[in-house]
Short mmCIF file of C-alpha atoms in Angstrom, two decimals:
data_model
loop_
_atom_site.label_atom_id
_atom_site.label_comp_id
_atom_site.label_asym_id
_atom_site.label_seq_id
_atom_site.Cartn_x
_atom_site.Cartn_y
_atom_site.Cartn_z
CA MET A 222 30.85 77.87 -41.51
CA ALA A 223 30.17 74.28 -42.72
CA GLU A 224 27.52 72.03 -41.02
CA VAL A 225 28.06 70.85 -37.36
CA PRO A 226 30.06 67.65 -37.25
CA THR A 227 28.27 64.39 -36.52
CA HIS A 228 28.93 62.29 -33.36
CA GLU A 229 31.03 59.77 -35.46
CA GLN A 230 33.24 62.60 -36.73
CA ARG A 231 33.65 63.88 -33.08
CA ARG A 232 34.94 60.38 -31.97
CA LYS A 233 37.92 60.47 -34.27
CA ARG A 234 40.82 62.79 -33.30
CA ALA A 235 40.21 65.95 -35.42
CA THR A 236 43.01 67.11 -37.62
CA ARG A 237 44.02 70.69 -38.90
CA ALA A 238 42.34 69.96 -42.18
CA ASP A 239 39.14 69.10 -40.45
CA VAL A 240 39.18 72.44 -38.57
CA ALA A 241 39.99 74.24 -41.85
CA ARG A 242 37.11 72.60 -43.79
CA LEU A 243 34.63 73.38 -41.10
CA ALA A 244 35.62 76.88 -40.63
CA GLY A 245 36.01 77.45 -44.51
CA VAL A 246 39.58 78.55 -44.44
CA SER A 247 43.04 77.10 -45.49
CA THR A 248 45.10 74.87 -43.10
CA ALA A 249 47.72 77.64 -43.12
CA VAL A 250 45.13 79.96 -41.59
CA VAL A 251 44.45 77.48 -38.74
CA SER A 252 48.22 77.09 -38.11
CA TYR A 253 48.54 80.80 -37.93
CA VAL A 254 45.65 81.05 -35.27
CA PHE A 255 47.06 78.40 -33.12
CA ASN A 256 50.83 79.31 -33.35
CA ASN A 257 50.17 83.03 -33.05
CA GLY A 258 51.67 83.77 -36.37
CA PRO A 259 53.83 84.28 -38.32
CA ARG A 260 50.89 85.93 -40.24
CA ARG A 261 48.17 87.93 -38.68
CA VAL A 262 44.71 86.57 -38.96
CA ALA A 263 41.65 88.91 -38.71
CA PRO A 264 39.77 88.57 -35.39
CA ALA A 265 36.48 87.53 -37.02
CA THR A 266 38.42 84.72 -39.01
CA SER A 267 40.28 83.71 -35.86
CA GLU A 268 37.02 83.48 -33.85
CA LYS A 269 35.54 81.27 -36.54
CA VAL A 270 38.64 78.93 -36.55
CA ARG A 271 38.42 78.51 -32.69
CA ARG A 272 34.69 77.91 -32.88
CA ALA A 273 35.31 75.22 -35.37
CA ALA A 274 38.02 73.72 -33.30
CA LYS A 275 35.94 73.67 -30.22
CA LEU A 276 33.04 71.94 -32.12
CA LEU A 277 35.47 69.23 -33.26
CA ASP A 278 37.30 69.15 -29.96
CA TYR A 279 40.57 69.80 -31.88
CA ARG A 280 43.82 70.04 -29.95
CA PRO A 281 47.03 70.94 -31.74
CA ASN A 282 49.64 68.16 -31.75
CA THR A 283 52.35 69.80 -29.64
CA THR A 284 54.84 66.91 -30.20
CA ALA A 285 54.67 67.21 -34.01
CA ARG A 286 54.82 70.92 -33.63
CA ALA A 287 57.95 70.71 -31.43
CA LEU A 288 59.63 68.45 -33.91
CA ARG A 289 58.69 70.76 -36.77
CA THR A 290 59.59 74.16 -35.26
CA GLY A 291 62.03 73.11 -32.59
CA PHE A 292 59.78 74.79 -29.91
CA SER A 293 57.51 72.80 -27.61
CA LYS A 294 55.58 75.81 -26.20
CA MET A 295 56.15 74.32 -22.81
CA MET A 296 58.21 75.80 -20.01
CA ALA A 297 58.92 74.51 -16.43
CA VAL A 298 59.72 75.99 -13.06
CA ILE A 299 61.70 74.03 -10.35
CA VAL A 300 61.41 75.10 -6.72
CA PRO A 301 62.92 73.51 -3.59
CA ASP A 302 60.00 73.93 -1.52
CA SER A 303 56.29 74.36 -2.69
CA SER A 304 54.88 75.16 0.67
CA ASN A 305 56.94 78.41 0.74
CA PRO A 306 54.30 81.30 -0.10
CA PHE A 307 57.01 83.19 -2.00
CA SER A 308 57.41 80.14 -4.44
CA ALA A 309 53.69 80.06 -4.90
CA GLY A 310 53.67 83.75 -5.65
CA ILE A 311 56.40 83.51 -8.33
CA TYR A 312 54.71 80.47 -9.79
CA ASN A 313 51.43 82.39 -10.23
CA GLU A 314 53.17 85.19 -11.71
CA LEU A 315 55.10 83.07 -14.19
CA GLN A 316 52.05 81.15 -15.06
CA SER A 317 50.13 84.28 -16.01
CA ALA A 318 53.16 85.52 -18.10
CA ALA A 319 53.46 82.24 -19.85
CA SER A 320 49.75 82.05 -20.70
CA ARG A 321 49.95 85.53 -22.17
CA HIS A 322 52.62 84.33 -24.58
CA GLY A 323 50.97 81.11 -25.51
CA TYR A 324 52.98 78.86 -23.44
CA SER A 325 52.18 76.17 -20.74
CA LEU A 326 54.15 76.00 -17.57
CA MET A 327 55.03 72.92 -15.58
CA PHE A 328 55.74 73.00 -11.97
CA MET A 329 58.15 70.67 -10.07
CA ASN A 330 58.93 70.59 -6.33
CA VAL A 331 62.24 68.96 -5.52
CA LYS A 332 61.83 69.33 -1.84
CA GLY A 333 65.29 70.94 -1.27
CA ASP A 334 67.09 67.72 -2.58
CA PRO A 335 69.94 68.40 -4.89
CA ASP A 336 69.56 64.84 -6.47
CA LEU A 337 65.90 65.36 -7.15
CA GLU A 338 66.74 68.76 -8.58
CA GLU A 339 69.36 67.14 -10.96
CA ASP A 340 66.93 64.39 -12.05
CA ALA A 341 64.14 67.00 -12.81
CA ILE A 342 66.62 69.02 -14.92
CA SER A 343 67.43 65.88 -16.89
CA LYS A 344 63.77 64.93 -17.47
CA LEU A 345 63.00 68.44 -18.53
CA ILE A 346 65.82 68.59 -21.08
CA GLU A 347 64.54 65.16 -22.49
CA ARG A 348 61.13 66.71 -22.85
CA ASN A 349 62.59 69.53 -24.86
CA VAL A 350 61.07 72.29 -22.90
CA ASP A 351 61.78 75.73 -24.21
CA ALA A 352 62.95 77.11 -20.80
CA ILE A 353 63.61 76.13 -17.36
CA PHE A 354 63.10 78.62 -14.51
CA LEU A 355 65.03 77.35 -11.48
CA SER A 356 65.21 78.48 -7.75
CA THR A 357 68.22 76.12 -6.97
CA SER A 358 68.98 74.43 -3.57
CA ARG A 359 72.57 73.76 -4.90
CA THR A 360 75.72 75.81 -4.40
CA TYR A 361 77.00 78.33 -7.03
CA ASP A 362 79.83 75.77 -7.89
CA GLN A 363 77.45 72.91 -8.30
CA ILE A 364 74.97 74.71 -10.67
CA SER A 365 77.95 75.75 -12.71
CA MET A 366 78.64 72.05 -13.39
CA ALA A 367 74.92 71.39 -14.61
CA PRO A 368 74.24 70.84 -18.38
CA LEU A 369 73.16 74.56 -18.76
CA ASP A 370 73.93 74.58 -22.58
CA GLN A 371 71.22 71.85 -23.23
CA SER A 372 68.17 74.13 -22.54
CA ARG A 373 67.48 77.80 -21.79
CA PHE A 374 67.86 78.27 -17.92
CA ILE A 375 66.72 81.22 -15.85
CA PHE A 376 67.90 81.17 -12.36
CA MET A 377 65.37 83.06 -10.06
CA ASP A 378 67.49 83.57 -6.87
CA GLN A 379 71.12 83.82 -8.21
CA PRO A 380 72.47 87.23 -8.08
CA ARG A 381 75.83 86.18 -9.95
CA ARG A 382 76.34 85.53 -13.51
CA VAL A 383 76.03 81.92 -14.40
CA MET A 384 77.62 80.66 -17.70
CA ASN A 385 75.17 79.65 -20.33
CA ALA A 386 72.11 80.92 -18.35
CA LYS A 387 70.34 84.12 -17.29
CA SER A 388 69.86 85.12 -13.63
CA VAL A 389 67.05 87.21 -12.29
CA SER A 390 67.19 88.05 -8.60
CA THR A 391 66.25 90.32 -5.82
CA ASP A 392 69.06 92.40 -4.86
CA PHE A 393 69.86 90.54 -1.53
CA TYR A 394 72.94 92.39 -0.61
CA SER A 395 71.51 95.77 -0.53
CA SER A 396 68.17 94.58 0.92
CA ALA A 397 69.94 92.81 3.71
CA ILE A 398 71.88 96.00 4.52
CA THR A 399 68.67 97.94 4.62
CA ALA A 400 66.86 95.35 6.88
CA THR A 401 69.80 95.24 9.33
CA GLU A 402 70.35 98.91 9.51
CA HIS A 403 66.69 99.53 10.17
CA LEU A 404 67.03 97.47 13.34
CA ILE A 405 70.33 99.14 14.22
CA GLY A 406 68.56 102.44 13.88
CA HIS A 407 66.35 101.35 16.78
CA LYS A 408 69.63 101.30 18.97
CA PHE A 409 70.06 97.56 19.04
CA CYS A 410 73.87 96.87 19.42
CA SER A 411 73.82 93.83 17.31
CA VAL A 412 71.34 91.84 15.13
CA ASP A 413 71.35 88.08 15.11
CA MET A 414 70.51 86.43 11.67
CA LEU A 415 68.39 83.32 10.90
CA TYR A 416 69.75 81.92 7.76
CA GLY A 417 68.88 79.00 5.68
CA GLY A 418 72.37 77.87 4.61
CA PRO A 419 75.29 76.60 6.59
CA GLU A 420 76.41 78.88 9.46
CA GLU A 421 79.98 79.02 7.99
CA ASP A 422 78.87 80.21 4.65
CA ARG A 423 79.48 83.80 4.49
CA THR A 424 79.33 84.14 0.62
CA ASP A 425 75.51 84.41 0.50
CA ASP A 426 74.46 88.08 -0.33
CA ARG A 427 72.07 88.10 2.55
CA VAL A 428 74.80 87.21 5.03
CA ARG A 429 77.24 89.67 3.34
CA GLY A 430 74.62 92.47 3.76
CA TRP A 431 73.93 91.78 7.14
CA TYR A 432 77.56 91.76 7.93
CA ALA A 433 78.12 94.87 6.09
CA ALA A 434 75.51 96.78 7.89
CA HIS A 435 77.29 95.97 11.26
CA GLN A 436 80.57 97.23 9.81
CA ASN A 437 78.99 100.46 8.38
CA ASN A 438 77.85 101.23 11.90
CA ASN A 439 81.13 100.07 13.63
CA LEU A 440 79.33 97.42 15.51
CA PRO A 441 80.26 93.67 16.10
CA ALA A 442 78.25 91.34 14.05
CA GLY A 443 75.63 89.16 15.81
CA ARG A 444 75.25 85.47 15.50
CA ILE A 445 74.28 83.41 12.54
CA ILE A 446 71.94 80.41 13.20
CA ARG A 447 71.04 78.00 10.58
CA SER A 448 67.33 77.83 10.09
CA TYR A 449 66.84 76.00 6.73
CA PHE A 450 64.30 78.70 5.25
CA THR A 451 61.48 76.85 6.99
CA ARG A 452 59.07 77.60 9.80
CA GLU A 453 60.48 74.82 11.99
CA GLY A 454 63.99 75.71 11.27
CA GLY A 455 63.16 79.27 12.33
CA TYR A 456 61.50 78.10 15.60
CA ARG A 457 64.36 75.89 16.56
CA ALA A 458 67.03 78.57 15.64
CA THR A 459 65.28 80.98 17.90
CA LEU A 460 65.20 78.63 20.69
CA ARG A 461 68.87 78.15 20.30
CA LEU A 462 69.42 81.87 20.71
CA LEU A 463 66.98 82.03 23.72
CA ASP A 464 68.80 79.20 25.38
CA SER A 465 72.31 80.71 24.91
CA ASP A 466 74.20 82.86 27.44
CA HIS A 467 73.23 85.94 25.54
CA GLN A 468 69.58 86.77 24.88
CA PRO A 469 68.83 88.22 21.45
CA GLU A 470 67.72 91.89 21.15
CA ALA A 471 66.87 91.85 17.49
CA ILE A 472 66.65 89.25 14.80
CA PHE A 473 66.96 89.50 10.87
CA ALA A 474 65.14 86.42 9.38
CA GLY A 475 66.13 85.20 5.85
CA SER A 476 62.59 84.44 5.17
CA ASP A 477 59.04 85.14 6.19
CA MET A 478 58.65 81.40 7.01
CA GLU A 479 61.78 81.58 9.37
CA ALA A 480 60.28 84.75 11.02
CA MET A 481 57.04 82.95 11.61
CA GLY A 482 58.90 80.18 13.35
CA ALA A 483 60.82 82.75 15.44
CA LEU A 484 57.40 84.35 16.54
CA ARG A 485 56.24 81.11 17.93
CA ALA A 486 59.37 80.43 19.90
CA LEU A 487 59.18 84.13 21.34
CA HIS A 488 55.55 83.73 22.11
CA GLU A 489 56.05 80.34 23.88
CA ARG A 490 58.64 81.89 26.12
CA GLY A 491 56.44 84.86 27.01
CA LEU A 492 58.56 87.42 25.39
CA ARG A 493 57.14 90.61 23.81
CA ILE A 494 57.72 91.47 20.26
CA PRO A 495 59.21 94.16 19.67
CA GLU A 496 59.68 95.24 23.30
CA ASP A 497 61.83 92.42 24.15
CA VAL A 498 62.95 91.08 20.91
CA ALA A 499 62.55 92.79 17.53
CA ILE A 500 62.21 91.10 14.20
CA VAL A 501 62.50 92.16 10.42
CA SER A 502 61.97 89.29 7.92
CA PHE A 503 62.57 88.90 4.23
CA ASP A 504 60.11 87.97 1.33
CA GLY A 505 57.04 90.25 2.03
CA THR A 506 54.56 87.37 1.30
CA VAL A 507 50.95 87.66 2.20
CA ASP A 508 51.51 85.61 5.21
CA SER A 509 53.48 88.43 6.89
CA LEU A 510 50.23 90.35 7.12
CA TYR A 511 48.63 87.72 9.34
CA THR A 512 51.24 87.09 12.03
CA TRP A 513 51.14 88.73 15.51
CA PRO A 514 52.46 91.19 15.48
CA GLN A 515 52.54 91.82 11.65
CA LEU A 516 56.16 91.42 10.38
CA THR A 517 58.13 94.29 9.09
CA THR A 518 59.68 92.75 6.02
CA MET A 519 61.86 93.37 2.93
CA GLN A 520 59.14 92.88 0.29
CA GLN A 521 60.37 91.15 -3.06
CA ASP A 522 58.68 92.27 -6.34
CA THR A 523 57.41 88.94 -7.49
CA GLN A 524 55.58 90.53 -10.59
CA LYS A 525 58.65 92.32 -11.70
CA ILE A 526 60.85 89.16 -11.14
CA ALA A 527 58.53 87.06 -13.07
CA ALA A 528 58.25 89.59 -15.87
CA CYS A 529 62.11 89.95 -16.21
CA ALA A 530 62.57 86.07 -16.01
CA MET A 531 59.95 85.67 -18.88
CA ASN A 532 61.65 88.28 -20.97
CA ALA A 533 64.90 86.48 -20.34
CA ALA A 534 63.37 83.12 -21.53
CA LEU A 535 61.67 84.73 -24.67
CA ASP A 536 64.32 87.19 -25.89
CA PRO A 537 67.67 86.19 -24.08
CA ASP A 538 69.71 88.24 -26.42
CA GLN A 539 68.02 91.53 -25.41
CA VAL A 540 68.43 91.19 -21.73
CA PRO A 541 71.50 91.32 -19.49
CA ASP A 542 72.91 88.17 -18.04
CA VAL A 543 72.14 89.31 -14.49
CA GLN A 544 69.13 91.40 -13.44
CA LEU A 545 68.85 92.56 -9.87
CA ILE A 546 65.56 93.75 -8.60
CA LYS A 547 64.95 96.05 -5.69
CA ALA A 548 63.22 95.08 -2.58
CA ASP A 549 61.17 97.49 -0.53
CA LEU A 550 61.20 97.76 3.38
CA VAL A 551 57.49 97.44 4.45
CA ILE A 552 57.41 98.78 8.03
CA ARG A 553 54.69 97.29 10.39
CA HIS A 554 54.90 96.41 14.01
CA SER A 555 57.55 93.65 14.76
CA CYS A 556 60.57 96.02 14.37
CA GLY A 557 59.52 98.50 17.05
CA CYS A 558 58.52 101.38 14.96
#
């Protein structure tokens, strides 16, 4: 390797040619190292190039590379609620997967606001990101109207096919059947549901699965109470159930956060869980281990969801338009087992 650069040399923005000169290689080799190809570079040579780049404080010009190659090496993930532990788990898995493939990942929280989501999508398209992972707060009809042909979109919670996009989702329908039938197996005559969307919306696969479980067992379906997929929503929805003419026997919560809100309401009213009211939740986040009692939950496979989503972003022609991932029932204490 050539001599160590002077302070004056360090002050100027280093170029690829500077790195090549210091490392004693061609500029093409520097390009191969930082672009992971297209030609293979011997490990010793690659290490020499990276040491030279570090000494020169060299950073590849990502804007120029995007203009030259059509790829920004940048991806983005949009979530409706960054306080949701499930969103955080998915983001961590996606970030690890993106890093392994040489991509940076941008995280955007739109706070459940459809207008903020639409604005975020427009800005990301303008920045020419290579892929957008999206957990949407909008309806199926609304997302179908989005400019999905202007970037590579991967929906993270949409079990139906979306034109010009890929979908990776937990199999909500079969998971909801499993959760609800588990409670029915404890001899409860009906199971009430805490659900994030509108109470009149019966198209969501979690709702459809909950309803199908009652039909499968020749039982009348319980009540759906809107709970907004939040702790506060679960708390207030459970109070509505407790203040009604018919006390709940069992609750299927659409998320761990709603279940945690339900637990608070039940504890405040002096009710025992599961002796007075049993609960099964959905998500299987680490928080479900630290409630009292611990939550029985349908655990989503965040690692597999992220891996399938990344494959859809990197090689969309080789994956199906919709990938459904199985969730597992994790039995703890809140259901009555």
